[in-house]
mmCIF file of C-alpha atoms and ligand atoms in Angstrom:
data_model
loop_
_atom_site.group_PDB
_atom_site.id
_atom_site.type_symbol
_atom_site.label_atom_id
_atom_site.label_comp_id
_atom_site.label_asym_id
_atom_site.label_seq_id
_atom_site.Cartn_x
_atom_site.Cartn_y
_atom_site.Cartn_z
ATOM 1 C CA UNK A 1 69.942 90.978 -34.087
ATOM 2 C CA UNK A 2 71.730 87.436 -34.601
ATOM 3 C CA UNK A 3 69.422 84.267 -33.409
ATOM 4 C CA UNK A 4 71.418 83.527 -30.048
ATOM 5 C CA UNK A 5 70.468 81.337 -26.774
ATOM 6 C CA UNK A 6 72.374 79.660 -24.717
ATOM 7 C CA UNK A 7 72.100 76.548 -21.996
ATOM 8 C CA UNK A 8 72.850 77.712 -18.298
ATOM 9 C CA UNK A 9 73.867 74.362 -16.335
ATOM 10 C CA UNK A 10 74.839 74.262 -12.975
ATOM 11 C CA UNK A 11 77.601 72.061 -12.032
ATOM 12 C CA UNK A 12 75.463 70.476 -9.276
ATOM 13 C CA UNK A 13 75.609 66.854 -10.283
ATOM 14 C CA UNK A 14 75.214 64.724 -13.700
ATOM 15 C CA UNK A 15 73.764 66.738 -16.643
ATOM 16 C CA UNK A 16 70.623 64.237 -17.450
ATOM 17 C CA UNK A 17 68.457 63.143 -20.158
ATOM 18 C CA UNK A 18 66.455 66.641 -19.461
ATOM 19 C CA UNK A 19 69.378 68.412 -19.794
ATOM 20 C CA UNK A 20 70.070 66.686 -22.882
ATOM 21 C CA UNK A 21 67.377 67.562 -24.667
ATOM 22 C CA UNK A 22 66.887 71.193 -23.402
ATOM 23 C CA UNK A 23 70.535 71.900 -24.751
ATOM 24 C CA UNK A 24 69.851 69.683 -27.921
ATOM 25 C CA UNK A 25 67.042 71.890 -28.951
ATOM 26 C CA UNK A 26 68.954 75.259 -27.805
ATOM 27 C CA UNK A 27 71.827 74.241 -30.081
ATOM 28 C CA UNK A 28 69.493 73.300 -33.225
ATOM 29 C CA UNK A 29 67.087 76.068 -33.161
ATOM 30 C CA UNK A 30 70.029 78.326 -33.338
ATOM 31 C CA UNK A 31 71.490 76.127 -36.088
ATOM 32 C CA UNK A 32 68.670 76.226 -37.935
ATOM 33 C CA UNK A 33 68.263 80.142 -37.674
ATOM 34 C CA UNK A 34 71.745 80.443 -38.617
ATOM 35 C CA UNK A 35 72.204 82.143 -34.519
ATOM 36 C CA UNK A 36 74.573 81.398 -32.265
ATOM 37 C CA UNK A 37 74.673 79.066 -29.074
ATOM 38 C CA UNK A 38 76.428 79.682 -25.903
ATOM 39 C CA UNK A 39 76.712 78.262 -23.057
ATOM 40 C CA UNK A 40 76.798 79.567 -19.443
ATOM 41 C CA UNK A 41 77.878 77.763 -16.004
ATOM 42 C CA UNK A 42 75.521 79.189 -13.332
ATOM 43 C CA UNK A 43 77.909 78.233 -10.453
ATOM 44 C CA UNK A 44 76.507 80.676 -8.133
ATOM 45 C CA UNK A 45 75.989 78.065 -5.696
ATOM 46 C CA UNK A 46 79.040 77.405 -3.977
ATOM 47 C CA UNK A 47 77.963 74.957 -1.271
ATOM 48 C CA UNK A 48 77.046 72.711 -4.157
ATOM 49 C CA UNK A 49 78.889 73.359 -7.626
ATOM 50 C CA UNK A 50 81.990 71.394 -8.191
ATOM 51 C CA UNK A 51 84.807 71.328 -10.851
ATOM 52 C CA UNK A 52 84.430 68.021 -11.746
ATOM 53 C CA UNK A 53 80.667 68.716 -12.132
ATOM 54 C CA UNK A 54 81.888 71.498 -14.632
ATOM 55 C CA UNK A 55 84.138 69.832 -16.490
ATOM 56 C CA UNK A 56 81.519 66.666 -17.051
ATOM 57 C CA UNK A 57 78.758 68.927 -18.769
ATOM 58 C CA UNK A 58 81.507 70.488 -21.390
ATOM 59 C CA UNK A 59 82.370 66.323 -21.851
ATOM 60 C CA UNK A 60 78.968 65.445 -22.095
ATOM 61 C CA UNK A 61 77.981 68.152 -24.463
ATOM 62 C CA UNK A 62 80.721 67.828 -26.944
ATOM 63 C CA UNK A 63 79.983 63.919 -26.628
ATOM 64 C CA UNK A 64 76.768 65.063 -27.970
ATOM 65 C CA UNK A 65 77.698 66.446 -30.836
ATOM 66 C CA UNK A 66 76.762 70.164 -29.176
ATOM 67 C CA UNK A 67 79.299 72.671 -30.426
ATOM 68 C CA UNK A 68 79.207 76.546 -28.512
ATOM 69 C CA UNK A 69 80.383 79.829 -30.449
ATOM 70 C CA UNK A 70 82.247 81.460 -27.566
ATOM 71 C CA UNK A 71 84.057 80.615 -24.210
ATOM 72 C CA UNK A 72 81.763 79.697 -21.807
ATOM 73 C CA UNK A 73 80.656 82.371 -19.272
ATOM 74 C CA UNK A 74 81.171 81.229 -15.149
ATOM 75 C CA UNK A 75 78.556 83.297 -12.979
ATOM 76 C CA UNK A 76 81.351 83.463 -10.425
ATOM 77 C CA UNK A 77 83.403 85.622 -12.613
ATOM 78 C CA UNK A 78 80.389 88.502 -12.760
ATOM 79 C CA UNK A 79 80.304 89.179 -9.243
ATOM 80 C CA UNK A 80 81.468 92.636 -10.382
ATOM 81 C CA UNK A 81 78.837 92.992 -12.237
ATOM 82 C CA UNK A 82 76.069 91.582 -9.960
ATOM 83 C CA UNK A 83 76.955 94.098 -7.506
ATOM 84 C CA UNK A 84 77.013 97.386 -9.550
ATOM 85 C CA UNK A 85 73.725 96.568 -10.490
ATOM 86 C CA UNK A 86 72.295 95.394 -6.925
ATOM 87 C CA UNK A 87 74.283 98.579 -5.840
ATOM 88 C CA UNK A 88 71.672 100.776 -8.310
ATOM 89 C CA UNK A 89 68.794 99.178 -7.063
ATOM 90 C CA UNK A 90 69.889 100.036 -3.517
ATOM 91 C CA UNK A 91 70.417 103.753 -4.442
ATOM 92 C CA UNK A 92 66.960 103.821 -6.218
ATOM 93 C CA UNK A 93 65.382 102.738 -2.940
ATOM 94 C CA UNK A 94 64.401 99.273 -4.499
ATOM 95 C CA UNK A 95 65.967 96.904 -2.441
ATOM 96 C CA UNK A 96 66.453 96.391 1.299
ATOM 97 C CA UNK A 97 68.574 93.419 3.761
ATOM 98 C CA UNK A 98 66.796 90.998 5.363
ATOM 99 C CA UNK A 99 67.434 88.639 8.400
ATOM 100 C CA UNK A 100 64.595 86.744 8.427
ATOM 101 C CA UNK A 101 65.236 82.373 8.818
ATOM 102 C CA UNK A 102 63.424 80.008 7.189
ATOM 103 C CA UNK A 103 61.750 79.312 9.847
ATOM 104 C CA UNK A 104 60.446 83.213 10.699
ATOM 105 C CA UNK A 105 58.669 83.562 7.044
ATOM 106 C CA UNK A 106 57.296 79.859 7.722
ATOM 107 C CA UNK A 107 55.825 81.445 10.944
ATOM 108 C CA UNK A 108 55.228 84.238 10.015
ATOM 109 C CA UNK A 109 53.275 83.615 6.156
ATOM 110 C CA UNK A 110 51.079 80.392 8.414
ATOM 111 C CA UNK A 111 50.179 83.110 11.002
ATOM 112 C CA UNK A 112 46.104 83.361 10.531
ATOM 113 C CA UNK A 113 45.928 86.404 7.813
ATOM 114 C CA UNK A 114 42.194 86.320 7.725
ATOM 115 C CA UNK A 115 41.627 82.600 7.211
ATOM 116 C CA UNK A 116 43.994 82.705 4.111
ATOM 117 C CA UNK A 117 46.413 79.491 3.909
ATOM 118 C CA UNK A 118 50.072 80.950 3.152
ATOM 119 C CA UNK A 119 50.652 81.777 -0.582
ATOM 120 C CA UNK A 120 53.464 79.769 -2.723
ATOM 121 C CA UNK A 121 54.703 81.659 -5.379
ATOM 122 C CA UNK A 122 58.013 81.274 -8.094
ATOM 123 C CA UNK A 123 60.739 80.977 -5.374
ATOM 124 C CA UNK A 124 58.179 79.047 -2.666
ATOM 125 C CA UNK A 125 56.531 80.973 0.188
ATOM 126 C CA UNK A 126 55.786 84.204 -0.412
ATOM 127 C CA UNK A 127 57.887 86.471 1.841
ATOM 128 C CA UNK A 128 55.080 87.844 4.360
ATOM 129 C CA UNK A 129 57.044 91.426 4.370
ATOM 130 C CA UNK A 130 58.640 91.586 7.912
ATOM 131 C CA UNK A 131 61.835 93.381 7.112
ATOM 132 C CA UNK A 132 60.332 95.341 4.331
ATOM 133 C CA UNK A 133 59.668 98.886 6.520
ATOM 134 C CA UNK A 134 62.467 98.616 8.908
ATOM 135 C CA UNK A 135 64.928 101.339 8.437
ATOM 136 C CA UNK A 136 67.531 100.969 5.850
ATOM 137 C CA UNK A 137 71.112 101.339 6.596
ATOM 138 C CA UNK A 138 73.125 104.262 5.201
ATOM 139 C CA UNK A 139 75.435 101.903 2.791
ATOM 140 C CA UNK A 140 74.471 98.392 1.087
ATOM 141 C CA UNK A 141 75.398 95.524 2.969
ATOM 142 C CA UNK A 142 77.379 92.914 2.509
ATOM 143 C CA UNK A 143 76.595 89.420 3.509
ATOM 144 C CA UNK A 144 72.928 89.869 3.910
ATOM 145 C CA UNK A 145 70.181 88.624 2.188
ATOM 146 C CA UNK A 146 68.545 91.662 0.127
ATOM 147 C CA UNK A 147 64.994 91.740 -1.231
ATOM 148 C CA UNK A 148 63.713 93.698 -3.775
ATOM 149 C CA UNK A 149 60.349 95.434 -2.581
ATOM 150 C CA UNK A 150 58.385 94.329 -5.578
ATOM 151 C CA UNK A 151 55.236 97.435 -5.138
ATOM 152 C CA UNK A 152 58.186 100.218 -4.884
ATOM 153 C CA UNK A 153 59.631 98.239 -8.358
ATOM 154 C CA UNK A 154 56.050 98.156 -10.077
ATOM 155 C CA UNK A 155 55.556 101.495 -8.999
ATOM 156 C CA UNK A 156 58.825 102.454 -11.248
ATOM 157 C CA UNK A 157 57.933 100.329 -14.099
ATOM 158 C CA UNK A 158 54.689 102.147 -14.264
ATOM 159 C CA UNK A 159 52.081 99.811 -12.851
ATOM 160 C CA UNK A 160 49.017 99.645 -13.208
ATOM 161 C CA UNK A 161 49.132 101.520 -16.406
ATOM 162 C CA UNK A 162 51.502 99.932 -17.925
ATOM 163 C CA UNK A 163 51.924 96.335 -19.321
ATOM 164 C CA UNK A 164 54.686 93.851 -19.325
ATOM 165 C CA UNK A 165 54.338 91.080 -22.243
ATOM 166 C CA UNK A 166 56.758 89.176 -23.135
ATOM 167 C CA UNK A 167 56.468 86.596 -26.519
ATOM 168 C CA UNK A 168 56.682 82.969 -26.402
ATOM 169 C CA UNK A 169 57.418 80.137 -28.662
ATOM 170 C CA UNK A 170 57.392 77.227 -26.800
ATOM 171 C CA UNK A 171 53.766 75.934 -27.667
ATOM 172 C CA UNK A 172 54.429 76.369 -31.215
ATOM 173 C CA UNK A 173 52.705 79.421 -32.171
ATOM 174 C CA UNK A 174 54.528 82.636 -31.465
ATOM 175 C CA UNK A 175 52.385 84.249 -28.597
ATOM 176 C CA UNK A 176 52.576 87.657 -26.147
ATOM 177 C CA UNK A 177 51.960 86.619 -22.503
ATOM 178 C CA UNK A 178 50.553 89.125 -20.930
ATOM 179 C CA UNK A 179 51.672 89.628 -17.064
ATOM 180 C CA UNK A 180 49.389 90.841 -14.387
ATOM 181 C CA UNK A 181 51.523 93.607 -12.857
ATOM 182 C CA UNK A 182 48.940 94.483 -10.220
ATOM 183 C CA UNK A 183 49.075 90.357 -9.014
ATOM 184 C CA UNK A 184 52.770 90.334 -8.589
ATOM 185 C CA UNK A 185 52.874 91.263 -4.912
ATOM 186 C CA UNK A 186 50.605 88.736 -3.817
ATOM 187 C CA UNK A 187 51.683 85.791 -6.550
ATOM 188 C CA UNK A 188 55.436 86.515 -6.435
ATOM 189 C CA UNK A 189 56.106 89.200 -3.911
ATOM 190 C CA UNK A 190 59.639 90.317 -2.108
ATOM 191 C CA UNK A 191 62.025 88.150 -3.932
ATOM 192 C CA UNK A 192 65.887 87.540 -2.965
ATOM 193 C CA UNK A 193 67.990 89.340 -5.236
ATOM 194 C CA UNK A 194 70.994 89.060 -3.245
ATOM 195 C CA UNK A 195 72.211 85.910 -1.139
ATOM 196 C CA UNK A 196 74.047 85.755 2.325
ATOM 197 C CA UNK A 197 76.580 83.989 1.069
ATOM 198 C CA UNK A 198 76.792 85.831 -2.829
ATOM 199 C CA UNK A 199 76.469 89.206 -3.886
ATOM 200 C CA UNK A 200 72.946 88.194 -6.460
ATOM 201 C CA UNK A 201 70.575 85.502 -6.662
ATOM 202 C CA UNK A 202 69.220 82.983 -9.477
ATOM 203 C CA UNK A 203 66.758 85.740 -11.013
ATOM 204 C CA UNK A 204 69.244 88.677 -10.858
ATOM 205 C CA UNK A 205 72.218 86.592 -12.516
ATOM 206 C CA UNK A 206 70.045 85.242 -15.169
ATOM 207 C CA UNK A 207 68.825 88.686 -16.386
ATOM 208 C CA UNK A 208 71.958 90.325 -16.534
ATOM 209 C CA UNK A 209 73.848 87.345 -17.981
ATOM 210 C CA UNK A 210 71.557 86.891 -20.903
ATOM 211 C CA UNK A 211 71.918 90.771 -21.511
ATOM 212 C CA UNK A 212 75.468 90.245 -21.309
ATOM 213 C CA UNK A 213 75.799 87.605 -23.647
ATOM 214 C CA UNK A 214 73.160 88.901 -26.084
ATOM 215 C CA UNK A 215 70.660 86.375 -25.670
ATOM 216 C CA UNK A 216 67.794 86.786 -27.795
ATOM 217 C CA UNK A 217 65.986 83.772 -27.206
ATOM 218 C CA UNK A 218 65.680 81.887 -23.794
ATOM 219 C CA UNK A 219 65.509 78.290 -24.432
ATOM 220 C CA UNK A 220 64.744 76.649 -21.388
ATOM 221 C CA UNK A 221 62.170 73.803 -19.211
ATOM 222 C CA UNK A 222 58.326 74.647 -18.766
ATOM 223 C CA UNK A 223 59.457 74.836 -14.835
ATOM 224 C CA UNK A 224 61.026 78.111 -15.297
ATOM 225 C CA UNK A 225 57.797 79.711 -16.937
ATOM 226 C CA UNK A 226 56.402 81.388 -13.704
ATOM 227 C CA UNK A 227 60.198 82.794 -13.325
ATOM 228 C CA UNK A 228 59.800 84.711 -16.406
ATOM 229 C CA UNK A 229 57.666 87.370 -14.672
ATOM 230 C CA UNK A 230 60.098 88.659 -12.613
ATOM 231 C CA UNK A 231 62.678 88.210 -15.238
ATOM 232 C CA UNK A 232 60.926 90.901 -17.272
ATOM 233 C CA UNK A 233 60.299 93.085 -14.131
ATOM 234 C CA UNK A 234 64.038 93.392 -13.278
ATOM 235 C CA UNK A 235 64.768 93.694 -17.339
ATOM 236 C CA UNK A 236 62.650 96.983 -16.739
ATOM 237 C CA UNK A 237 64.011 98.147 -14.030
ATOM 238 C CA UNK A 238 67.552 97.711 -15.372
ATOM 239 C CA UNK A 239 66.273 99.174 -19.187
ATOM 240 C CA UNK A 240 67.436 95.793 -20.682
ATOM 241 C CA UNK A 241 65.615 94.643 -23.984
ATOM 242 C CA UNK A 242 63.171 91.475 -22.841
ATOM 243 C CA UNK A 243 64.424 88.133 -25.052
ATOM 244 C CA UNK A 244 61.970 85.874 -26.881
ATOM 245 C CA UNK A 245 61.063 82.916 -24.534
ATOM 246 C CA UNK A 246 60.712 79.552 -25.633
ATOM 247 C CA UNK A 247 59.688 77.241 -22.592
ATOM 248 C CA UNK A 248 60.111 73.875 -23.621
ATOM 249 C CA UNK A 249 58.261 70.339 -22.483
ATOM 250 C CA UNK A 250 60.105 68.529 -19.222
ATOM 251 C CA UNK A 251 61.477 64.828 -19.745
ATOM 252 C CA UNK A 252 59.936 63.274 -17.201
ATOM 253 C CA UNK A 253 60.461 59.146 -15.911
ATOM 254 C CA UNK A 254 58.143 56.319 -16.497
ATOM 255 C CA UNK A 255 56.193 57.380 -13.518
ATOM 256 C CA UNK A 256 55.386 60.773 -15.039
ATOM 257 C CA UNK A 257 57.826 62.953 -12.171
ATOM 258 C CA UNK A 258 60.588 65.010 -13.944
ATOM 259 C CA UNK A 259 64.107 64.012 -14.059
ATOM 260 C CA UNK A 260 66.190 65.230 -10.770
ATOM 261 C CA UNK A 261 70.026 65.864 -10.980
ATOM 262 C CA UNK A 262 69.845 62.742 -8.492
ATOM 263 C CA UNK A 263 68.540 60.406 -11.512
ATOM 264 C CA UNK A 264 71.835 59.297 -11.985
ATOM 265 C CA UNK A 265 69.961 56.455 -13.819
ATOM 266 C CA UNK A 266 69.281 58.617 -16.266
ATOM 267 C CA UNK A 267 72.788 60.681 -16.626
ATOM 268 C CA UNK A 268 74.224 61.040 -19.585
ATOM 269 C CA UNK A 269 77.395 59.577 -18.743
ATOM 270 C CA UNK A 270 75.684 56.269 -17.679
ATOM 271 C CA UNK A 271 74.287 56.180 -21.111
ATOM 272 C CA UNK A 272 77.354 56.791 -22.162
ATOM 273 C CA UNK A 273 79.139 53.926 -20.179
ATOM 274 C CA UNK A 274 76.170 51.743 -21.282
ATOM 275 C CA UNK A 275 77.215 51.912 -24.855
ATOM 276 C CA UNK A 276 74.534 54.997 -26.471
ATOM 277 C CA UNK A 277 74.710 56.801 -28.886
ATOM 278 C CA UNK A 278 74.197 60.402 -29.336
ATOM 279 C CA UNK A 279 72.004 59.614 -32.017
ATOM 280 C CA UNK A 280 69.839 57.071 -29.318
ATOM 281 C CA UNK A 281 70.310 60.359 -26.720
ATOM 282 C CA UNK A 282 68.007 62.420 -29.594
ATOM 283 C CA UNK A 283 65.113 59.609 -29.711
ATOM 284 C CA UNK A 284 64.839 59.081 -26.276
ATOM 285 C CA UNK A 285 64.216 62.541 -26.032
ATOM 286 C CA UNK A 286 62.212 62.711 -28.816
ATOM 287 C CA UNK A 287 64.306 64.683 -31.000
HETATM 288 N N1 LIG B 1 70.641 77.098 -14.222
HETATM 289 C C1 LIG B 1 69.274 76.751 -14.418
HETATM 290 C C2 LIG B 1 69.124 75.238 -14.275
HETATM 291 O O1 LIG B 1 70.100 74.514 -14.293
HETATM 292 C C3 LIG B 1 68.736 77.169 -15.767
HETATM 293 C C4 LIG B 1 68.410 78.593 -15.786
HETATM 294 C C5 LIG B 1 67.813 79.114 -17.069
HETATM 295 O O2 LIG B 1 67.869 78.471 -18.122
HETATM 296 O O3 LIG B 1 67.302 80.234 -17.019
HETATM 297 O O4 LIG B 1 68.006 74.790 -14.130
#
């Protein structure tokens, strides 16, 4: 299979110097393996993404010298997709709504369990469970938050007798990372799959977008490396192939915190405006 990754932006704010060199080193390794790059507008955030957002990062991109080898994919044209497959999960039994607030998992994952202080996982608190055995309605819902029940999906996959690896590049060595299936209810546990206000969530997007577009490796920041677990879970349960993950270091300010979309200080544009070059973009980065 052809070498191809891709860089997902959102159109949240200013692409930044840690955008910059994530999609720098997407679009090189797949020059230098003679692959393909793409690139991919995760927009599934309505309250935030904006046009002009959008049409900055394909600006700023070319600006740097980054050139991708198809048109690039919106999330918000896949709802079609999104919901076939959330639509499978809810016929397998997998998934189920939930109406819990903020505030009710707050209360209800601090509520003494034995002592234990409430458990953070990938995606923050760990959903304590509450809607998990309530009935299920007859059809899928729309418009409701839907979780999947992560011991019904292990149970599919095969767990505890079988393991999930996955290989990664990103330290340099080519390594298998091996996940602990039997952990992922306690370190991960219910995640959203499906949002109130959109028919899929980050992790269910992501998976079925870099099927879609053939992604072999995931180039992406070190902060998305305790995502990757669930990423592989759902690529079993939907019988996709599981890519080649390359977690790259985080550019991170003279104070040691990584970049925010808020560091306009640090956009690209500003550089830009100041006079850079591409070529000063690449050593600031490190590239
Ligand atoms: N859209 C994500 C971000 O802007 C990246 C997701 C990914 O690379 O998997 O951080």
């Amino acid at each position: 299979m052809t070498f191809t990754t891709r860089f997902a932006p959102s159109p949240t704010g200013p692409l930044h110097l840690g955008h910059a060199y994530s999609a720098l080193l997407a679009h090189d390794m797949a020059r230098a393996a003679g692959g393909r790059f793409l690139l991919r507008i995760e927009d599934i955030d309505s309250t935030r993404c904006r046009p002009h957002w959008e049409a900055q990062i394909y600006d700023d991109l070319a600006w740097l010298g980054i050139a991708w080898d198809a048109p690039p994919q919106r999330q918000s044209d896949h709802l079609t997709a999104y919901r076939a497959a959330l639509d499978g999960l809810w016929r397998r039994g997998l998934i189920y709504p939930c109406t819990c607030t903020r505030r009710d998992i707050g209360a209800a994952a601090s509520a003494p369990q034995e002592g234990a202080a409430p458990a953070y996982g990938p995606d923050g608190l760990i959903y304590p469970g509450t809607c998990r055995a309530k009935p299920r309605p007859p059809v899928m819902p729309d418009g409701t938050v839907l979780r999947l029940n992560m011991a019904a999906a292990l149970k599919v996959i095969g767990a505890p007798d079988t393991r999930l690896n996955f290989r990664e590049t990103g330290t340099g060595t080519t390594r298998a990372i091996s996940i602990d299936m039997q952990k992922l209810t306690s370190t991960v546990g219910d995640i959203v799959l499906s949002r109130k206000d959109f028919p899929g969530s980050y992790h269910l997007s992501v998976v079925l977008d870099d099927a879609a577009q053939n992604v072999t490796h995931v180039i992406r920041g070190t902060d998305l490396f305790d995502a990757t677990q669930i990423h592989v879970v759902l690529q079993k349960l939907f019988g996709l192939a599981t890519p080649t993950y390359h977690h790259h270091r985080l550019i991170r300010d003279a104070a040691g915190k990584r970049l925010a979309k808020r560091d306009d200080a640090r956009a690209i544009a500003k550089y830009r405006a100041d006079g850079a070059t591409p070529q000063d973009i690449r050593e600031k980065v490190g590239l």
